[in-house]
């Protein structure tokens, strides 16, 4: 495969910022020490950069999971740009290709099939052919004035937010170099690598509750350090959902940020995957796994009974799915106002039916372990 030429600007930027962060920051900390202000700005900038990428670059512009007002768009374009991960336009174009051609070593820009290092950072260090940006995949973004402004003034924006702003804030609080090193430099490097973990670790390490058709994983630890982006298995299947962590206890700061913006009138049209579809995907995966486990337990004396029960459960599952699809059609044909209440009740009943079935399936598969 043609790996292309070394991309020197990116290699030097990533290499030098990393080297400076691991050498200069501890040295300064030991020799001079960091003020409380420097630490405070470190965390504020880290949070801002992560939200800019997660809620802005990723969930707003790459996947259009909600609509943002102009002020919110400007805010996200600035704090997202600060993370030095290229402009919204280029980041989103590559990310949409990643979803479309996930795990295709020729097309997915950061395919995990080419290894951890490649997916994490190696893909950026060379101008290989899949690194070429296909702008035809982002026609909507090319019409967005905020996105295009950010694209055209990207370098200035990066310098102002990463150099001028930390130096100015540091000067104001009397710790210019401390704030620059912690909130400017160390924060940038931390933000880089935790985001890169989504392309590398979140495609290797974790569970696959919703699909095993691609390499994406759900990982609660990665979700904490990426403010929710670690629920990557769910996200790859339901990319239009503004949430990545769907349970209330799933740590998904970006979901809470977007919901708070909606409560303040800054965001609207937050898209959620219907509960039934989520349950269906989970159950489908569980049936698949139960079948695989059954295959390995042919010697189990109850094997025949178990196969029969499983097949019976699966038929019921398909019937429930069919019923739900029929209700969907009915909803579309009759308009919401006439049947909304009746339909909603039926949808809930079907959701409950699926949940009950998941419980029975769990009990059934538990018998295989005996
Ligand atoms: Zn995505
Ligand atoms: Zn992915």
Short mmCIF file of C-alpha atoms and ligand atoms in Angstrom, two decimals:
data_model
loop_
_atom_site.label_atom_id
_atom_site.label_comp_id
_atom_site.label_asym_id
_atom_site.label_seq_id
_atom_site.Cartn_x
_atom_site.Cartn_y
_atom_site.Cartn_z
CA UNK A 1 0.00 0.00 0.00
CA UNK A 2 1.25 3.46 -0.87
CA UNK A 3 1.87 5.11 2.48
CA UNK A 4 2.62 8.50 0.93
CA UNK A 5 5.15 11.10 2.00
CA UNK A 6 5.84 12.06 5.58
CA UNK A 7 3.54 14.89 6.61
CA UNK A 8 6.13 17.07 8.29
CA UNK A 9 3.91 19.88 9.66
CA UNK A 10 1.71 17.34 11.47
CA UNK A 11 4.60 15.13 12.57
CA UNK A 12 6.50 18.09 13.99
CA UNK A 13 3.45 19.62 15.65
CA UNK A 14 2.41 16.38 17.35
CA UNK A 15 5.98 15.33 18.13
CA UNK A 16 7.22 18.64 19.50
CA UNK A 17 4.12 19.44 21.56
CA UNK A 18 4.29 15.94 23.07
CA UNK A 19 8.02 16.19 23.80
CA UNK A 20 7.66 19.67 25.27
CA UNK A 21 4.73 18.56 27.44
CA UNK A 22 6.55 15.58 28.93
CA UNK A 23 9.83 17.45 29.45
CA UNK A 24 9.10 21.15 30.04
CA UNK A 25 5.94 20.76 32.10
CA UNK A 26 7.36 18.46 34.84
CA UNK A 27 10.62 20.44 34.83
CA UNK A 28 8.79 23.73 35.36
CA UNK A 29 6.56 22.12 37.98
CA UNK A 30 9.59 20.97 39.99
CA UNK A 31 11.80 24.01 39.42
CA UNK A 32 9.22 26.78 39.76
CA UNK A 33 5.87 25.19 40.62
CA UNK A 34 2.40 25.82 39.21
CA UNK A 35 -0.10 28.21 40.75
CA UNK A 36 -3.68 27.26 41.55
CA UNK A 37 -4.68 29.46 38.63
CA UNK A 38 -2.59 27.37 36.24
CA UNK A 39 -4.34 24.19 37.41
CA UNK A 40 -7.76 25.85 37.24
CA UNK A 41 -7.18 26.99 33.67
CA UNK A 42 -5.79 23.55 32.79
CA UNK A 43 -9.08 21.89 33.76
CA UNK A 44 -11.26 24.59 32.22
CA UNK A 45 -9.38 24.44 28.91
CA UNK A 46 -9.38 20.63 28.95
CA UNK A 47 -13.12 20.57 29.47
CA UNK A 48 -13.69 23.22 26.79
CA UNK A 49 -11.53 21.43 24.21
CA UNK A 50 -13.21 18.09 24.88
CA UNK A 51 -16.71 19.56 24.64
CA UNK A 52 -15.74 21.46 21.49
CA UNK A 53 -14.71 18.20 19.82
CA UNK A 54 -17.44 15.95 21.29
CA UNK A 55 -20.49 18.22 21.23
CA UNK A 56 -19.30 20.36 18.31
CA UNK A 57 -17.07 18.62 15.77
CA UNK A 58 -18.50 15.17 16.42
CA UNK A 59 -22.15 15.29 17.43
CA UNK A 60 -23.19 18.58 15.83
CA UNK A 61 -21.23 18.83 12.60
CA UNK A 62 -20.18 15.28 11.71
CA UNK A 63 -23.48 13.61 12.63
CA UNK A 64 -26.02 16.47 12.87
CA UNK A 65 -27.61 14.92 15.97
CA UNK A 66 -29.14 18.28 16.98
CA UNK A 67 -29.52 21.84 15.77
CA UNK A 68 -27.42 24.56 17.39
CA UNK A 69 -28.15 28.25 17.48
CA UNK A 70 -25.58 30.59 15.95
CA UNK A 71 -24.05 31.71 19.26
CA UNK A 72 -23.58 28.08 20.31
CA UNK A 73 -22.03 27.26 16.93
CA UNK A 74 -19.52 30.09 17.27
CA UNK A 75 -18.65 28.96 20.78
CA UNK A 76 -18.14 25.34 19.71
CA UNK A 77 -16.16 26.33 16.60
CA UNK A 78 -13.72 28.31 18.75
CA UNK A 79 -13.25 25.82 21.62
CA UNK A 80 -13.19 22.88 19.19
CA UNK A 81 -10.61 24.62 17.01
CA UNK A 82 -8.46 25.12 20.11
CA UNK A 83 -7.97 21.33 20.25
CA UNK A 84 -5.76 21.45 17.16
CA UNK A 85 -7.38 18.55 15.33
CA UNK A 86 -7.82 20.34 12.01
CA UNK A 87 -10.85 22.40 10.95
CA UNK A 88 -14.43 21.23 11.45
CA UNK A 89 -14.76 20.71 7.69
CA UNK A 90 -11.79 18.35 7.37
CA UNK A 91 -12.35 16.55 10.68
CA UNK A 92 -16.01 15.88 9.84
CA UNK A 93 -15.28 14.80 6.26
CA UNK A 94 -12.82 12.18 7.53
CA UNK A 95 -15.11 11.13 10.35
CA UNK A 96 -18.06 10.56 8.01
CA UNK A 97 -15.82 8.35 5.84
CA UNK A 98 -14.74 6.50 9.01
CA UNK A 99 -18.39 5.65 9.73
CA UNK A 100 -19.26 4.80 6.13
CA UNK A 101 -16.22 2.58 5.53
CA UNK A 102 -15.40 1.52 9.08
CA UNK A 103 -12.67 -1.16 9.32
CA UNK A 104 -11.94 -0.99 5.58
CA UNK A 105 -8.16 -0.73 5.56
CA UNK A 106 -8.14 1.10 2.23
CA UNK A 107 -10.92 3.57 2.87
CA UNK A 108 -11.38 4.10 6.62
CA UNK A 109 -8.90 6.94 7.36
CA UNK A 110 -8.02 5.48 10.76
CA UNK A 111 -8.87 1.82 10.33
CA UNK A 112 -8.05 -0.26 13.40
CA UNK A 113 -7.26 -3.15 11.07
CA UNK A 114 -3.93 -1.44 10.49
CA UNK A 115 -3.04 -1.57 14.16
CA UNK A 116 -3.23 0.51 17.33
CA UNK A 117 -0.46 2.96 16.41
CA UNK A 118 -1.86 3.64 12.96
CA UNK A 119 -5.43 4.25 14.22
CA UNK A 120 -4.17 6.34 17.13
CA UNK A 121 -1.75 8.69 15.44
CA UNK A 122 0.14 7.00 12.57
CA UNK A 123 -2.55 7.82 10.00
CA UNK A 124 -1.90 11.54 10.45
CA UNK A 125 1.86 11.34 10.02
CA UNK A 126 1.80 10.44 6.33
CA UNK A 127 -0.09 11.78 3.33
CA UNK A 128 -1.23 8.36 2.23
CA UNK A 129 -4.09 8.21 -0.25
CA UNK A 130 -6.93 7.63 2.20
CA UNK A 131 -5.80 10.76 4.03
CA UNK A 132 -7.00 12.82 1.10
CA UNK A 133 -10.11 14.69 2.18
CA UNK A 134 -13.29 13.96 0.26
CA UNK A 135 -15.17 17.24 0.54
CA UNK A 136 -18.15 15.91 -1.42
CA UNK A 137 -19.23 14.15 1.79
CA UNK A 138 -19.74 17.47 3.62
CA UNK A 139 -21.89 19.61 1.25
CA UNK A 140 -24.02 20.77 4.20
CA UNK A 141 -20.96 22.02 6.09
CA UNK A 142 -19.61 23.88 3.07
CA UNK A 143 -22.77 25.98 3.17
CA UNK A 144 -22.38 26.76 6.86
CA UNK A 145 -20.77 30.20 7.38
CA UNK A 146 -19.45 29.35 10.86
CA UNK A 147 -17.76 26.18 9.59
CA UNK A 148 -16.27 27.98 6.59
CA UNK A 149 -15.09 30.92 8.69
CA UNK A 150 -13.36 28.50 11.02
CA UNK A 151 -11.83 26.62 8.08
CA UNK A 152 -10.48 29.80 6.47
CA UNK A 153 -9.07 31.27 9.69
CA UNK A 154 -7.97 28.03 11.25
CA UNK A 155 -4.30 28.82 11.82
CA UNK A 156 -5.00 32.20 13.44
CA UNK A 157 -7.66 30.62 15.64
CA UNK A 158 -5.26 27.89 16.78
CA UNK A 159 -2.53 30.40 17.63
CA UNK A 160 -4.84 32.78 19.47
CA UNK A 161 -6.50 30.06 21.58
CA UNK A 162 -3.37 28.01 22.29
CA UNK A 163 -0.72 30.70 22.66
CA UNK A 164 -2.14 34.22 23.00
CA UNK A 165 -5.04 33.32 25.29
CA UNK A 166 -3.08 31.21 27.84
CA UNK A 167 -0.26 33.79 27.92
CA UNK A 168 -2.72 36.67 28.38
CA UNK A 169 -4.70 34.88 31.10
CA UNK A 170 -1.47 33.84 32.79
CA UNK A 171 -0.17 37.39 32.70
CA UNK A 172 -3.41 38.62 34.27
CA UNK A 173 -3.17 36.19 37.19
CA UNK A 174 0.60 36.58 37.60
CA UNK A 175 1.65 33.12 36.36
CA UNK A 176 2.19 33.63 32.63
CA UNK A 177 4.47 30.64 31.91
CA UNK A 178 2.69 28.33 34.33
CA UNK A 179 -0.69 28.91 32.67
CA UNK A 180 0.88 28.66 29.22
CA UNK A 181 2.57 25.34 30.01
CA UNK A 182 -0.35 23.70 31.80
CA UNK A 183 -3.48 25.14 30.17
CA UNK A 184 -1.85 25.71 26.80
CA UNK A 185 0.60 22.90 26.22
CA UNK A 186 -0.13 20.02 28.63
CA UNK A 187 -3.88 20.40 28.09
CA UNK A 188 -3.42 20.27 24.31
CA UNK A 189 -1.43 17.04 24.45
CA UNK A 190 -3.84 15.38 26.90
CA UNK A 191 -6.77 16.45 24.76
CA UNK A 192 -5.08 15.09 21.61
CA UNK A 193 -4.40 11.65 22.99
CA UNK A 194 -7.70 11.07 24.75
CA UNK A 195 -9.50 11.97 21.51
CA UNK A 196 -7.16 9.68 19.55
CA UNK A 197 -8.06 6.87 21.97
CA UNK A 198 -11.54 6.84 20.43
CA UNK A 199 -10.03 5.89 17.08
CA UNK A 200 -7.62 3.39 18.61
CA UNK A 201 -8.66 1.93 21.99
CA UNK A 202 -12.42 2.33 21.49
CA UNK A 203 -12.07 0.04 18.47
CA UNK A 204 -10.19 -2.63 20.44
CA UNK A 205 -11.07 -2.65 24.12
CA UNK A 206 -14.57 -2.95 25.57
CA UNK A 207 -17.90 -4.64 24.99
CA UNK A 208 -20.12 -4.95 21.92
CA UNK A 209 -23.68 -4.93 23.26
CA UNK A 210 -25.33 -3.64 20.10
CA UNK A 211 -23.41 -4.96 17.12
CA UNK A 212 -20.35 -6.99 16.25
CA UNK A 213 -20.51 -6.03 12.59
CA UNK A 214 -17.72 -3.53 13.19
CA UNK A 215 -14.84 -3.18 15.64
CA UNK A 216 -16.30 -0.34 17.78
CA UNK A 217 -16.56 -0.98 21.54
CA UNK A 218 -18.39 0.46 24.54
CA UNK A 219 -15.91 1.32 27.27
CA UNK A 220 -16.93 3.07 30.48
CA UNK A 221 -13.37 4.13 31.34
CA UNK A 222 -12.78 5.73 27.95
CA UNK A 223 -16.18 7.42 28.31
CA UNK A 224 -14.97 9.18 31.47
CA UNK A 225 -11.82 10.59 29.90
CA UNK A 226 -13.57 11.54 26.64
CA UNK A 227 -16.71 12.98 28.26
CA UNK A 228 -18.97 10.26 26.91
CA UNK A 229 -17.44 9.42 23.56
CA UNK A 230 -16.32 6.02 24.86
CA UNK A 231 -19.73 4.44 24.24
CA UNK A 232 -18.51 3.85 20.75
CA UNK A 233 -20.30 0.57 19.95
CA UNK A 234 -23.66 2.25 20.51
CA UNK A 235 -22.49 5.30 18.59
CA UNK A 236 -21.43 3.35 15.50
CA UNK A 237 -24.84 1.71 15.26
CA UNK A 238 -26.91 4.76 16.18
CA UNK A 239 -24.81 7.66 14.97
CA UNK A 240 -27.77 10.03 14.63
CA UNK A 241 -28.41 9.95 18.41
CA UNK A 242 -27.16 13.01 20.32
CA UNK A 243 -26.31 10.67 23.19
CA UNK A 244 -23.52 8.11 23.22
CA UNK A 245 -24.10 6.88 26.76
CA UNK A 246 -27.85 6.25 26.83
CA UNK A 247 -28.43 5.23 30.46
CA UNK A 248 -28.84 8.00 33.03
CA UNK A 249 -25.78 6.68 34.88
CA UNK A 250 -23.59 6.56 31.77
CA UNK A 251 -21.00 9.30 32.09
CA UNK A 252 -21.66 11.36 28.98
CA UNK A 253 -20.80 14.97 29.62
CA UNK A 254 -21.45 15.91 26.01
CA UNK A 255 -25.01 14.60 26.23
CA UNK A 256 -25.59 16.66 29.38
CA UNK A 257 -23.98 19.70 27.78
CA UNK A 258 -26.23 19.45 24.70
CA UNK A 259 -29.33 18.86 26.85
CA UNK A 260 -28.43 21.89 29.01
CA UNK A 261 -28.01 24.02 25.90
CA UNK A 262 -31.45 22.85 24.76
CA UNK A 263 -32.92 23.80 28.14
CA UNK A 264 -31.45 27.29 27.70
CA UNK A 265 -32.87 27.58 24.20
CA UNK A 266 -29.47 27.37 22.49
CA UNK A 267 -30.03 23.95 20.92
CA UNK A 268 -33.06 22.15 19.53
CA UNK A 269 -34.20 19.04 17.65
CA UNK A 270 -32.15 16.64 19.79
CA UNK A 271 -32.36 13.25 18.08
CA UNK A 272 -32.85 10.06 20.06
CA UNK A 273 -33.04 6.51 18.82
CA UNK A 274 -36.43 4.96 19.75
CA UNK A 275 -36.09 2.73 22.81
CA UNK A 276 -37.48 -0.20 20.87
CA UNK A 277 -34.75 -0.05 18.25
CA UNK A 278 -32.10 -0.04 20.94
CA UNK A 279 -33.66 -3.03 22.73
CA UNK A 280 -34.03 -4.83 19.42
CA UNK A 281 -30.32 -4.39 18.61
CA UNK A 282 -29.28 -5.59 22.07
CA UNK A 283 -31.56 -8.60 21.97
CA UNK A 284 -30.48 -9.47 18.46
CA UNK A 285 -26.87 -9.52 19.66
CA UNK A 286 -27.84 -11.67 22.63
CA UNK A 287 -29.59 -14.19 20.40
CA UNK A 288 -26.52 -14.32 18.22
CA UNK A 289 -24.30 -15.00 21.23
CA UNK A 290 -26.72 -17.55 22.69
CA UNK A 291 -26.64 -19.46 19.41
CA UNK A 292 -22.84 -19.40 19.38
CA UNK A 293 -22.74 -20.70 22.95
CA UNK A 294 -25.26 -23.43 22.17
CA UNK A 295 -23.08 -24.66 19.33
CA UNK A 296 -20.29 -25.22 21.79
CA UNK A 297 -22.51 -27.17 24.24
CA UNK A 298 -23.87 -29.96 22.13
CA UNK A 299 -22.88 -32.48 24.78
CA UNK A 300 -25.15 -30.79 27.34
CA UNK A 301 -28.04 -33.22 28.10
CA UNK A 302 -30.55 -30.40 27.91
CA UNK A 303 -29.15 -29.23 24.59
CA UNK A 304 -32.11 -30.18 22.42
CA UNK A 305 -34.62 -28.55 24.76
CA UNK A 306 -32.49 -25.44 24.96
CA UNK A 307 -32.23 -25.14 21.17
CA UNK A 308 -35.99 -25.50 20.90
CA UNK A 309 -36.65 -22.87 23.56
CA UNK A 310 -34.17 -20.53 21.96
CA UNK A 311 -35.71 -20.88 18.53
CA UNK A 312 -39.17 -20.37 20.02
CA UNK A 313 -37.96 -17.22 21.78
CA UNK A 314 -36.39 -16.00 18.56
CA UNK A 315 -39.65 -16.46 16.67
CA UNK A 316 -41.43 -14.44 19.32
CA UNK A 317 -38.77 -11.78 19.02
CA UNK A 318 -39.30 -11.56 15.27
CA UNK A 319 -43.07 -11.37 15.78
CA UNK A 320 -42.66 -8.47 18.23
CA UNK A 321 -40.39 -6.65 15.79
CA UNK A 322 -42.91 -7.17 13.01
CA UNK A 323 -45.71 -5.80 15.15
CA UNK A 324 -43.63 -2.73 15.96
CA UNK A 325 -42.87 -2.13 12.30
CA UNK A 326 -46.57 -2.39 11.46
CA UNK A 327 -47.33 0.20 14.14
CA UNK A 328 -44.68 2.49 12.65
CA UNK A 329 -46.37 2.26 9.26
CA UNK A 330 -49.74 2.97 10.87
CA UNK A 331 -48.30 6.03 12.58
CA UNK A 332 -46.94 7.36 9.31
CA UNK A 333 -50.16 6.73 7.40
CA UNK A 334 -52.61 8.14 9.90
CA UNK A 335 -50.79 11.14 11.18
CA UNK A 336 -49.81 11.66 14.75
CA UNK A 337 -52.83 13.44 16.17
CA UNK A 338 -55.46 10.70 15.60
CA UNK A 339 -53.72 7.67 17.02
CA UNK A 340 -50.83 9.09 18.97
CA UNK A 341 -51.99 7.98 22.39
CA UNK A 342 -53.11 4.55 21.36
CA UNK A 343 -49.93 4.00 19.38
CA UNK A 344 -47.69 5.21 22.18
CA UNK A 345 -49.31 2.75 24.56
CA UNK A 346 -48.76 -0.05 22.07
CA UNK A 347 -45.14 0.96 21.52
CA UNK A 348 -44.53 0.86 25.25
CA UNK A 349 -46.13 -2.56 25.51
CA UNK A 350 -43.85 -3.86 22.79
CA UNK A 351 -40.82 -2.32 24.46
CA UNK A 352 -41.78 -4.10 27.67
CA UNK A 353 -42.26 -7.35 25.78
CA UNK A 354 -38.72 -7.12 24.44
CA UNK A 355 -37.33 -6.34 27.88
CA UNK A 356 -39.07 -9.39 29.34
CA UNK A 357 -37.69 -11.50 26.55
CA UNK A 358 -34.17 -10.28 27.25
CA UNK A 359 -34.58 -11.41 30.84
CA UNK A 360 -35.77 -14.87 29.76
CA UNK A 361 -32.89 -15.15 27.34
CA UNK A 362 -30.41 -14.29 30.08
CA UNK A 363 -31.87 -17.09 32.22
CA UNK A 364 -31.76 -19.46 29.29
CA UNK A 365 -28.12 -18.77 28.49
CA UNK A 366 -27.26 -19.13 32.17
CA UNK A 367 -28.35 -22.78 31.93
CA UNK A 368 -25.65 -23.36 29.33
CA UNK A 369 -22.95 -22.65 31.83
CA UNK A 370 -24.03 -25.68 33.91
ZN1 LIG B 1 -18.97 9.38 15.02
ZN1 LIG B 2 -15.16 4.77 15.37
#
